[in-house]
Amino acid sequence: MNDFTRIILRQKHETFASDQVNVPVNVPVNVPVNVPVNERQQKILEIIPTTPYITSQELANLLNVSLKTIKRDLTKLKNIKLIQRVGSDKTGYWKVISNLYAKR
């Protein structure tokens, strides 16, 4: 019988930036593209223009969700540049920058 063992040793291949194909140049990290908002976030976008001094707790009560949920929603809306906080957390107000999801 011809019993034998074959061992193949391969070199570890290092990946270099020049090896990558179809990688866009100068693409900012974490830039949302066409990020949809959910119904609750849309309601926030509708409430803010009429009540810019509304607090997070008031939004939570109005929309019947936890304060943590509202803070998460506000953070998302700020990160995707739909709202901004003008002034301090205590005495400032909310401003809708762009409402791409406005009902028409």
PDB file of N, CA and C in Angstrom:
ATOM      1  N   MET A   1       0.831  -1.176   0.000  1.00  0.00           N
ATOM      2  CA  MET A   1       0.000   0.000   0.000  1.00  0.00           C
ATOM      3  C   MET A   1       0.873   1.235   0.000  1.00  0.00           C
ATOM      4  N   ASN A   2       0.293   2.268  -0.556  1.00  0.00           N
ATOM      5  CA  ASN A   2       0.997   3.548  -0.610  1.00  0.00           C
ATOM      6  C   ASN A   2       0.362   4.523   0.372  1.00  0.00           C
ATOM      7  N   ASP A   3       0.690   4.394   1.610  1.00  0.00           N
ATOM      8  CA  ASP A   3       0.194   5.327   2.620  1.00  0.00           C
ATOM      9  C   ASP A   3       1.163   6.496   2.707  1.00  0.00           C
ATOM     10  N   PHE A   4       0.607   7.692   2.578  1.00  0.00           N
ATOM     11  CA  PHE A   4       1.460   8.856   2.717  1.00  0.00           C
ATOM     12  C   PHE A   4       0.630  10.027   3.249  1.00  0.00           C
ATOM     13  N   THR A   5       1.336  10.985   3.783  1.00  0.00           N
ATOM     14  CA  THR A   5       0.710  12.196   4.301  1.00  0.00           C
ATOM     15  C   THR A   5       1.283  13.372   3.538  1.00  0.00           C
ATOM     16  N   ARG A   6       0.399  14.238   3.136  1.00  0.00           N
ATOM     17  CA  ARG A   6       0.837  15.418   2.405  1.00  0.00           C
ATOM     18  C   ARG A   6       0.568  16.642   3.282  1.00  0.00           C
ATOM     19  N   ILE A   7       1.580  17.455   3.483  1.00  0.00           N
ATOM     20  CA  ILE A   7       1.452  18.669   4.273  1.00  0.00           C
ATOM     21  C   ILE A   7       1.748  19.849   3.350  1.00  0.00           C
ATOM     22  N   ILE A   8       0.814  20.787   3.337  1.00  0.00           N
ATOM     23  CA  ILE A   8       1.003  21.984   2.516  1.00  0.00           C
ATOM     24  C   ILE A   8       1.146  23.167   3.458  1.00  0.00           C
ATOM     25  N   LEU A   9       2.246  23.859   3.370  1.00  0.00           N
ATOM     26  CA  LEU A   9       2.484  25.044   4.178  1.00  0.00           C
ATOM     27  C   LEU A   9       2.326  26.264   3.286  1.00  0.00           C
ATOM     28  N   ARG A  10       1.486  27.167   3.724  1.00  0.00           N
ATOM     29  CA  ARG A  10       1.269  28.376   2.940  1.00  0.00           C
ATOM     30  C   ARG A  10       1.767  29.577   3.739  1.00  0.00           C
ATOM     31  N   GLN A  11       2.261  30.561   3.010  1.00  0.00           N
ATOM     32  CA  GLN A  11       2.680  31.791   3.658  1.00  0.00           C
ATOM     33  C   GLN A  11       1.454  32.629   3.974  1.00  0.00           C
ATOM     34  N   LYS A  12       1.522  33.304   5.083  1.00  0.00           N
ATOM     35  CA  LYS A  12       0.439  34.208   5.449  1.00  0.00           C
ATOM     36  C   LYS A  12       0.496  35.405   4.497  1.00  0.00           C
ATOM     37  N   HIS A  13      -0.658  35.710   3.911  1.00  0.00           N
ATOM     38  CA  HIS A  13      -0.732  36.816   2.967  1.00  0.00           C
ATOM     39  C   HIS A  13      -1.174  38.072   3.705  1.00  0.00           C
ATOM     40  N   GLU A  14      -0.363  39.103   3.630  1.00  0.00           N
ATOM     41  CA  GLU A  14      -0.729  40.361   4.253  1.00  0.00           C
ATOM     42  C   GLU A  14      -1.524  41.191   3.257  1.00  0.00           C
ATOM     43  N   THR A  15      -2.559  41.852   3.757  1.00  0.00           N
ATOM     44  CA  THR A  15      -3.387  42.690   2.898  1.00  0.00           C
ATOM     45  C   THR A  15      -2.921  44.124   3.016  1.00  0.00           C
ATOM     46  N   PHE A  16      -2.684  44.723   1.899  1.00  0.00           N
ATOM     47  CA  PHE A  16      -2.275  46.122   1.861  1.00  0.00           C
ATOM     48  C   PHE A  16      -3.388  46.937   1.215  1.00  0.00           C
ATOM     49  N   ALA A  17      -3.410  48.220   1.497  1.00  0.00           N
ATOM     50  CA  ALA A  17      -4.439  49.103   0.937  1.00  0.00           C
ATOM     51  C   ALA A  17      -4.439  49.036  -0.585  1.00  0.00           C
ATOM     52  N   SER A  18      -3.275  48.851  -1.171  1.00  0.00           N
ATOM     53  CA  SER A  18      -3.195  48.794  -2.631  1.00  0.00           C
ATOM     54  C   SER A  18      -3.786  47.500  -3.196  1.00  0.00           C
ATOM     55  N   ASP A  19      -3.978  46.481  -2.342  1.00  0.00           N
ATOM     56  CA  ASP A  19      -4.561  45.217  -2.786  1.00  0.00           C
ATOM     57  C   ASP A  19      -6.080  45.290  -2.888  1.00  0.00           C
ATOM     58  N   GLN A  20      -6.696  46.241  -2.191  1.00  0.00           N
ATOM     59  CA  GLN A  20      -8.147  46.299  -2.144  1.00  0.00           C
ATOM     60  C   GLN A  20      -8.693  46.865  -3.452  1.00  0.00           C
ATOM     61  N   VAL A  21      -9.770  46.257  -3.901  1.00  0.00           N
ATOM     62  CA  VAL A  21     -10.381  46.653  -5.160  1.00  0.00           C
ATOM     63  C   VAL A  21     -11.748  47.268  -4.874  1.00  0.00           C
ATOM     64  N   ASN A  22     -12.109  48.271  -5.626  1.00  0.00           N
ATOM     65  CA  ASN A  22     -13.413  48.923  -5.532  1.00  0.00           C
ATOM     66  C   ASN A  22     -13.693  49.548  -4.171  1.00  0.00           C
ATOM     67  N   VAL A  23     -12.682  50.100  -3.559  1.00  0.00           N
ATOM     68  CA  VAL A  23     -12.861  50.795  -2.295  1.00  0.00           C
ATOM     69  C   VAL A  23     -12.934  52.287  -2.607  1.00  0.00           C
ATOM     70  N   PRO A  24     -14.078  52.940  -2.287  1.00  0.00           N
ATOM     71  CA  PRO A  24     -14.197  54.364  -2.587  1.00  0.00           C
ATOM     72  C   PRO A  24     -13.148  55.178  -1.832  1.00  0.00           C
ATOM     73  N   VAL A  25     -12.677  56.217  -2.458  1.00  0.00           N
ATOM     74  CA  VAL A  25     -11.663  57.071  -1.869  1.00  0.00           C
ATOM     75  C   VAL A  25     -12.344  58.205  -1.110  1.00  0.00           C
ATOM     76  N   ASN A  26     -11.803  58.550   0.025  1.00  0.00           N
ATOM     77  CA  ASN A  26     -12.290  59.673   0.835  1.00  0.00           C
ATOM     78  C   ASN A  26     -13.752  59.546   1.253  1.00  0.00           C
ATOM     79  N   VAL A  27     -14.189  58.360   1.580  1.00  0.00           N
ATOM     80  CA  VAL A  27     -15.558  58.167   2.060  1.00  0.00           C
ATOM     81  C   VAL A  27     -15.556  58.379   3.562  1.00  0.00           C
ATOM     82  N   PRO A  28     -16.342  59.367   4.051  1.00  0.00           N
ATOM     83  CA  PRO A  28     -16.386  59.585   5.495  1.00  0.00           C
ATOM     84  C   PRO A  28     -16.946  58.364   6.216  1.00  0.00           C
ATOM     85  N   VAL A  29     -16.450  58.138   7.412  1.00  0.00           N
ATOM     86  CA  VAL A  29     -16.878  56.998   8.208  1.00  0.00           C
ATOM     87  C   VAL A  29     -18.182  57.344   8.919  1.00  0.00           C
ATOM     88  N   ASN A  30     -19.078  56.385   9.005  1.00  0.00           N
ATOM     89  CA  ASN A  30     -20.338  56.522   9.729  1.00  0.00           C
ATOM     90  C   ASN A  30     -21.249  57.613   9.190  1.00  0.00           C
ATOM     91  N   VAL A  31     -21.236  57.840   7.884  1.00  0.00           N
ATOM     92  CA  VAL A  31     -22.153  58.808   7.307  1.00  0.00           C
ATOM     93  C   VAL A  31     -23.379  58.049   6.840  1.00  0.00           C
ATOM     94  N   PRO A  32     -24.523  58.333   7.443  1.00  0.00           N
ATOM     95  CA  PRO A  32     -25.726  57.612   7.044  1.00  0.00           C
ATOM     96  C   PRO A  32     -26.204  58.064   5.669  1.00  0.00           C
ATOM     97  N   VAL A  33     -26.647  57.117   4.899  1.00  0.00           N
ATOM     98  CA  VAL A  33     -27.178  57.426   3.581  1.00  0.00           C
ATOM     99  C   VAL A  33     -28.595  56.886   3.525  1.00  0.00           C
ATOM    100  N   ASN A  34     -29.544  57.778   3.306  1.00  0.00           N
ATOM    101  CA  ASN A  34     -30.951  57.394   3.216  1.00  0.00           C
ATOM    102  C   ASN A  34     -31.403  56.557   4.414  1.00  0.00           C
ATOM    103  N   VAL A  35     -31.050  57.001   5.587  1.00  0.00           N
ATOM    104  CA  VAL A  35     -31.440  56.290   6.804  1.00  0.00           C
ATOM    105  C   VAL A  35     -32.898  56.627   7.097  1.00  0.00           C
ATOM    106  N   PRO A  36     -33.763  55.643   7.077  1.00  0.00           N
ATOM    107  CA  PRO A  36     -35.174  55.931   7.345  1.00  0.00           C
ATOM    108  C   PRO A  36     -35.414  56.176   8.829  1.00  0.00           C
ATOM    109  N   VAL A  37     -36.436  56.956   9.106  1.00  0.00           N
ATOM    110  CA  VAL A  37     -36.830  57.160  10.492  1.00  0.00           C
ATOM    111  C   VAL A  37     -38.106  56.372  10.732  1.00  0.00           C
ATOM    112  N   ASN A  38     -38.301  55.939  11.966  1.00  0.00           N
ATOM    113  CA  ASN A  38     -39.509  55.188  12.270  1.00  0.00           C
ATOM    114  C   ASN A  38     -40.654  56.159  12.570  1.00  0.00           C
ATOM    115  N   GLU A  39     -41.834  55.628  12.819  1.00  0.00           N
ATOM    116  CA  GLU A  39     -43.010  56.467  13.040  1.00  0.00           C
ATOM    117  C   GLU A  39     -42.841  57.391  14.245  1.00  0.00           C
ATOM    118  N   ARG A  40     -42.276  56.881  15.316  1.00  0.00           N
ATOM    119  CA  ARG A  40     -42.084  57.687  16.520  1.00  0.00           C
ATOM    120  C   ARG A  40     -41.131  58.843  16.244  1.00  0.00           C
ATOM    121  N   GLN A  41     -40.052  58.559  15.522  1.00  0.00           N
ATOM    122  CA  GLN A  41     -39.098  59.607  15.188  1.00  0.00           C
ATOM    123  C   GLN A  41     -39.731  60.643  14.259  1.00  0.00           C
ATOM    124  N   GLN A  42     -40.605  60.193  13.361  1.00  0.00           N
ATOM    125  CA  GLN A  42     -41.325  61.110  12.496  1.00  0.00           C
ATOM    126  C   GLN A  42     -42.238  62.019  13.331  1.00  0.00           C
ATOM    127  N   LYS A  43     -42.871  61.453  14.347  1.00  0.00           N
ATOM    128  CA  LYS A  43     -43.730  62.258  15.231  1.00  0.00           C
ATOM    129  C   LYS A  43     -42.906  63.304  15.966  1.00  0.00           C
ATOM    130  N   ILE A  44     -41.692  62.937  16.380  1.00  0.00           N
ATOM    131  CA  ILE A  44     -40.803  63.893  17.039  1.00  0.00           C
ATOM    132  C   ILE A  44     -40.503  65.049  16.083  1.00  0.00           C
ATOM    133  N   LEU A  45     -40.242  64.722  14.818  1.00  0.00           N
ATOM    134  CA  LEU A  45     -39.962  65.752  13.816  1.00  0.00           C
ATOM    135  C   LEU A  45     -41.172  66.659  13.578  1.00  0.00           C
ATOM    136  N   GLU A  46     -42.366  66.144  13.820  1.00  0.00           N
ATOM    137  CA  GLU A  46     -43.571  66.947  13.650  1.00  0.00           C
ATOM    138  C   GLU A  46     -43.868  67.784  14.904  1.00  0.00           C
ATOM    139  N   ILE A  47     -43.470  67.299  16.076  1.00  0.00           N
ATOM    140  CA  ILE A  47     -43.733  67.987  17.344  1.00  0.00           C
ATOM    141  C   ILE A  47     -42.769  69.157  17.553  1.00  0.00           C
ATOM    142  N   ILE A  48     -41.515  68.967  17.236  1.00  0.00           N
ATOM    143  CA  ILE A  48     -40.484  69.963  17.551  1.00  0.00           C
ATOM    144  C   ILE A  48     -40.773  71.356  16.964  1.00  0.00           C
ATOM    145  N   PRO A  49     -41.196  71.491  15.723  1.00  0.00           N
ATOM    146  CA  PRO A  49     -41.429  72.850  15.208  1.00  0.00           C
ATOM    147  C   PRO A  49     -42.515  73.618  15.968  1.00  0.00           C
ATOM    148  N   THR A  50     -43.510  72.919  16.489  1.00  0.00           N
ATOM    149  CA  THR A  50     -44.588  73.603  17.212  1.00  0.00           C
ATOM    150  C   THR A  50     -44.282  73.750  18.697  1.00  0.00           C
ATOM    151  N   THR A  51     -43.357  72.932  19.218  1.00  0.00           N
ATOM    152  CA  THR A  51     -43.013  72.970  20.649  1.00  0.00           C
ATOM    153  C   THR A  51     -41.499  72.800  20.803  1.00  0.00           C
ATOM    154  N   PRO A  52     -40.708  73.784  20.361  1.00  0.00           N
ATOM    155  CA  PRO A  52     -39.250  73.604  20.368  1.00  0.00           C
ATOM    156  C   PRO A  52     -38.626  73.460  21.753  1.00  0.00           C
ATOM    157  N   TYR A  53     -39.286  73.968  22.799  1.00  0.00           N
ATOM    158  CA  TYR A  53     -38.725  73.883  24.149  1.00  0.00           C
ATOM    159  C   TYR A  53     -39.173  72.622  24.887  1.00  0.00           C
ATOM    160  N   ILE A  54     -39.762  71.672  24.188  1.00  0.00           N
ATOM    161  CA  ILE A  54     -40.228  70.442  24.815  1.00  0.00           C
ATOM    162  C   ILE A  54     -39.035  69.667  25.379  1.00  0.00           C
ATOM    163  N   THR A  55     -39.225  69.081  26.531  1.00  0.00           N
ATOM    164  CA  THR A  55     -38.148  68.307  27.164  1.00  0.00           C
ATOM    165  C   THR A  55     -38.216  66.853  26.711  1.00  0.00           C
ATOM    166  N   SER A  56     -37.142  66.147  26.945  1.00  0.00           N
ATOM    167  CA  SER A  56     -37.104  64.718  26.620  1.00  0.00           C
ATOM    168  C   SER A  56     -38.176  63.966  27.404  1.00  0.00           C
ATOM    169  N   GLN A  57     -38.337  64.331  28.671  1.00  0.00           N
ATOM    170  CA  GLN A  57     -39.338  63.657  29.501  1.00  0.00           C
ATOM    171  C   GLN A  57     -40.745  63.929  28.978  1.00  0.00           C
ATOM    172  N   GLU A  58     -41.013  65.151  28.551  1.00  0.00           N
ATOM    173  CA  GLU A  58     -42.329  65.482  27.990  1.00  0.00           C
ATOM    174  C   GLU A  58     -42.587  64.703  26.704  1.00  0.00           C
ATOM    175  N   LEU A  59     -41.555  64.565  25.874  1.00  0.00           N
ATOM    176  CA  LEU A  59     -41.695  63.753  24.652  1.00  0.00           C
ATOM    177  C   LEU A  59     -41.985  62.299  25.006  1.00  0.00           C
ATOM    178  N   ALA A  60     -41.273  61.783  25.993  1.00  0.00           N
ATOM    179  CA  ALA A  60     -41.475  60.397  26.420  1.00  0.00           C
ATOM    180  C   ALA A  60     -42.909  60.192  26.899  1.00  0.00           C
ATOM    181  N   ASN A  61     -43.420  61.123  27.699  1.00  0.00           N
ATOM    182  CA  ASN A  61     -44.795  61.023  28.192  1.00  0.00           C
ATOM    183  C   ASN A  61     -45.797  61.133  27.040  1.00  0.00           C
ATOM    184  N   LEU A  62     -45.566  62.082  26.154  1.00  0.00           N
ATOM    185  CA  LEU A  62     -46.470  62.309  25.038  1.00  0.00           C
ATOM    186  C   LEU A  62     -46.550  61.104  24.100  1.00  0.00           C
ATOM    187  N   LEU A  63     -45.411  60.476  23.867  1.00  0.00           N
ATOM    188  CA  LEU A  63     -45.360  59.348  22.938  1.00  0.00           C
ATOM    189  C   LEU A  63     -45.459  57.997  23.642  1.00  0.00           C
ATOM    190  N   ASN A  64     -45.625  58.044  24.956  1.00  0.00           N
ATOM    191  CA  ASN A  64     -45.834  56.837  25.750  1.00  0.00           C
ATOM    192  C   ASN A  64     -44.703  55.810  25.619  1.00  0.00           C
ATOM    193  N   VAL A  65     -43.482  56.324  25.743  1.00  0.00           N
ATOM    194  CA  VAL A  65     -42.298  55.463  25.719  1.00  0.00           C
ATOM    195  C   VAL A  65     -41.378  55.898  26.853  1.00  0.00           C
ATOM    196  N   SER A  66     -40.324  55.139  27.069  1.00  0.00           N
ATOM    197  CA  SER A  66     -39.396  55.466  28.152  1.00  0.00           C
ATOM    198  C   SER A  66     -38.508  56.647  27.766  1.00  0.00           C
ATOM    199  N   LEU A  67     -37.956  57.271  28.775  1.00  0.00           N
ATOM    200  CA  LEU A  67     -37.031  58.381  28.562  1.00  0.00           C
ATOM    201  C   LEU A  67     -35.809  57.900  27.782  1.00  0.00           C
ATOM    202  N   LYS A  68     -35.356  56.693  28.079  1.00  0.00           N
ATOM    203  CA  LYS A  68     -34.201  56.132  27.383  1.00  0.00           C
ATOM    204  C   LYS A  68     -34.478  55.984  25.879  1.00  0.00           C
ATOM    205  N   THR A  69     -35.687  55.578  25.523  1.00  0.00           N
ATOM    206  CA  THR A  69     -36.065  55.430  24.117  1.00  0.00           C
ATOM    207  C   THR A  69     -36.056  56.784  23.420  1.00  0.00           C
ATOM    208  N   ILE A  70     -36.613  57.798  24.070  1.00  0.00           N
ATOM    209  CA  ILE A  70     -36.637  59.139  23.474  1.00  0.00           C
ATOM    210  C   ILE A  70     -35.220  59.668  23.294  1.00  0.00           C
ATOM    211  N   LYS A  71     -34.368  59.469  24.283  1.00  0.00           N
ATOM    212  CA  LYS A  71     -32.980  59.938  24.163  1.00  0.00           C
ATOM    213  C   LYS A  71     -32.270  59.246  23.011  1.00  0.00           C
ATOM    214  N   ARG A  72     -32.555  57.956  22.826  1.00  0.00           N
ATOM    215  CA  ARG A  72     -31.967  57.217  21.709  1.00  0.00           C
ATOM    216  C   ARG A  72     -32.472  57.777  20.382  1.00  0.00           C
ATOM    217  N   ASP A  73     -33.781  58.080  20.309  1.00  0.00           N
ATOM    218  CA  ASP A  73     -34.360  58.657  19.091  1.00  0.00           C
ATOM    219  C   ASP A  73     -33.774  60.034  18.789  1.00  0.00           C
ATOM    220  N   LEU A  74     -33.659  60.875  19.819  1.00  0.00           N
ATOM    221  CA  LEU A  74     -33.106  62.216  19.621  1.00  0.00           C
ATOM    222  C   LEU A  74     -31.649  62.139  19.164  1.00  0.00           C
ATOM    223  N   THR A  75     -30.902  61.226  19.742  1.00  0.00           N
ATOM    224  CA  THR A  75     -29.500  61.049  19.336  1.00  0.00           C
ATOM    225  C   THR A  75     -29.415  60.637  17.877  1.00  0.00           C
ATOM    226  N   LYS A  76     -30.265  59.710  17.467  1.00  0.00           N
ATOM    227  CA  LYS A  76     -30.255  59.282  16.064  1.00  0.00           C
ATOM    228  C   LYS A  76     -30.607  60.448  15.151  1.00  0.00           C
ATOM    229  N   LEU A  77     -31.647  61.198  15.504  1.00  0.00           N
ATOM    230  CA  LEU A  77     -32.067  62.325  14.673  1.00  0.00           C
ATOM    231  C   LEU A  77     -30.982  63.402  14.601  1.00  0.00           C
ATOM    232  N   LYS A  78     -30.242  63.586  15.702  1.00  0.00           N
ATOM    233  CA  LYS A  78     -29.120  64.536  15.678  1.00  0.00           C
ATOM    234  C   LYS A  78     -27.993  64.007  14.797  1.00  0.00           C
ATOM    235  N   ASN A  79     -27.692  62.727  14.928  1.00  0.00           N
ATOM    236  CA  ASN A  79     -26.587  62.140  14.162  1.00  0.00           C
ATOM    237  C   ASN A  79     -26.828  62.150  12.663  1.00  0.00           C
ATOM    238  N   ILE A  80     -28.081  62.036  12.260  1.00  0.00           N
ATOM    239  CA  ILE A  80     -28.368  62.056  10.814  1.00  0.00           C
ATOM    240  C   ILE A  80     -28.757  63.457  10.355  1.00  0.00           C
ATOM    241  N   LYS A  81     -28.474  64.424  11.225  1.00  0.00           N
ATOM    242  CA  LYS A  81     -28.604  65.842  10.901  1.00  0.00           C
ATOM    243  C   LYS A  81     -30.013  66.269  10.524  1.00  0.00           C
ATOM    244  N   LEU A  82     -31.008  65.738  11.230  1.00  0.00           N
ATOM    245  CA  LEU A  82     -32.381  66.170  11.008  1.00  0.00           C
ATOM    246  C   LEU A  82     -32.814  67.179  12.065  1.00  0.00           C
ATOM    247  N   ILE A  83     -32.200  67.115  13.259  1.00  0.00           N
ATOM    248  CA  ILE A  83     -32.489  68.078  14.318  1.00  0.00           C
ATOM    249  C   ILE A  83     -31.186  68.538  14.941  1.00  0.00           C
ATOM    250  N   GLN A  84     -31.269  69.642  15.662  1.00  0.00           N
ATOM    251  CA  GLN A  84     -30.113  70.077  16.448  1.00  0.00           C
ATOM    252  C   GLN A  84     -30.609  70.721  17.724  1.00  0.00           C
ATOM    253  N   ARG A  85     -29.759  70.702  18.713  1.00  0.00           N
ATOM    254  CA  ARG A  85     -30.061  71.340  19.990  1.00  0.00           C
ATOM    255  C   ARG A  85     -29.402  72.713  19.958  1.00  0.00           C
ATOM    256  N   VAL A  86     -30.188  73.756  20.161  1.00  0.00           N
ATOM    257  CA  VAL A  86     -29.678  75.115  20.173  1.00  0.00           C
ATOM    258  C   VAL A  86     -29.627  75.564  21.630  1.00  0.00           C
ATOM    259  N   GLY A  87     -28.467  75.958  22.089  1.00  0.00           N
ATOM    260  CA  GLY A  87     -28.318  76.362  23.482  1.00  0.00           C
ATOM    261  C   GLY A  87     -27.977  75.181  24.368  1.00  0.00           C
ATOM    262  N   SER A  88     -28.127  75.412  25.655  1.00  0.00           N
ATOM    263  CA  SER A  88     -27.736  74.385  26.626  1.00  0.00           C
ATOM    264  C   SER A  88     -28.805  73.306  26.751  1.00  0.00           C
ATOM    265  N   ASP A  89     -28.427  72.219  27.393  1.00  0.00           N
ATOM    266  CA  ASP A  89     -29.385  71.133  27.628  1.00  0.00           C
ATOM    267  C   ASP A  89     -30.538  71.597  28.510  1.00  0.00           C
ATOM    268  N   LYS A  90     -30.252  72.500  29.433  1.00  0.00           N
ATOM    269  CA  LYS A  90     -31.263  72.929  30.382  1.00  0.00           C
ATOM    270  C   LYS A  90     -32.191  74.011  29.820  1.00  0.00           C
ATOM    271  N   THR A  91     -31.640  75.020  29.169  1.00  0.00           N
ATOM    272  CA  THR A  91     -32.467  76.147  28.733  1.00  0.00           C
ATOM    273  C   THR A  91     -32.601  76.262  27.216  1.00  0.00           C
ATOM    274  N   GLY A  92     -31.975  75.351  26.485  1.00  0.00           N
ATOM    275  CA  GLY A  92     -32.009  75.420  25.028  1.00  0.00           C
ATOM    276  C   GLY A  92     -33.308  74.892  24.452  1.00  0.00           C
ATOM    277  N   TYR A  93     -33.321  74.790  23.129  1.00  0.00           N
ATOM    278  CA  TYR A  93     -34.498  74.296  22.427  1.00  0.00           C
ATOM    279  C   TYR A  93     -34.076  73.448  21.234  1.00  0.00           C
ATOM    280  N   TRP A  94     -35.047  72.715  20.709  1.00  0.00           N
ATOM    281  CA  TRP A  94     -34.816  71.850  19.557  1.00  0.00           C
ATOM    282  C   TRP A  94     -35.153  72.594  18.273  1.00  0.00           C
ATOM    283  N   LYS A  95     -34.415  72.287  17.232  1.00  0.00           N
ATOM    284  CA  LYS A  95     -34.665  72.898  15.925  1.00  0.00           C
ATOM    285  C   LYS A  95     -34.579  71.801  14.867  1.00  0.00           C
ATOM    286  N   VAL A  96     -35.595  71.742  13.992  1.00  0.00           N
ATOM    287  CA  VAL A  96     -35.551  70.797  12.877  1.00  0.00           C
ATOM    288  C   VAL A  96     -34.696  71.433  11.788  1.00  0.00           C
ATOM    289  N   ILE A  97     -33.637  70.761  11.411  1.00  0.00           N
ATOM    290  CA  ILE A  97     -32.738  71.262  10.374  1.00  0.00           C
ATOM    291  C   ILE A  97     -33.293  70.911   9.012  1.00  0.00           C
ATOM    292  N   SER A  98     -33.650  69.655   8.867  1.00  0.00           N
ATOM    293  CA  SER A  98     -34.172  69.168   7.601  1.00  0.00           C
ATOM    294  C   SER A  98     -35.131  68.038   7.906  1.00  0.00           C
ATOM    295  N   ASN A  99     -36.306  68.140   7.375  1.00  0.00           N
ATOM    296  CA  ASN A  99     -37.269  67.054   7.569  1.00  0.00           C
ATOM    297  C   ASN A  99     -37.504  66.388   6.228  1.00  0.00           C
ATOM    298  N   LEU A 100     -36.582  65.505   5.891  1.00  0.00           N
ATOM    299  CA  LEU A 100     -36.670  64.779   4.626  1.00  0.00           C
ATOM    300  C   LEU A 100     -37.888  63.858   4.596  1.00  0.00           C
ATOM    301  N   TYR A 101     -38.414  63.586   5.766  1.00  0.00           N
ATOM    302  CA  TYR A 101     -39.495  62.618   5.864  1.00  0.00           C
ATOM    303  C   TYR A 101     -40.827  63.303   6.138  1.00  0.00           C
ATOM    304  N   ALA A 102     -40.912  64.595   5.846  1.00  0.00           N
ATOM    305  CA  ALA A 102     -42.158  65.333   6.097  1.00  0.00           C
ATOM    306  C   ALA A 102     -43.277  64.766   5.244  1.00  0.00           C
ATOM    307  N   LYS A 103     -44.456  64.677   5.840  1.00  0.00           N
ATOM    308  CA  LYS A 103     -45.611  64.201   5.090  1.00  0.00           C
ATOM    309  C   LYS A 103     -46.033  65.296   4.135  1.00  0.00           C
ATOM    310  N   ARG A 104     -46.270  64.925   2.911  1.00  0.00           N
ATOM    311  CA  ARG A 104     -46.630  65.914   1.885  1.00  0.00           C
ATOM    312  C   ARG A 104     -48.066  65.764   1.492  1.00  0.00           C
TER     313      ARG A 104
END
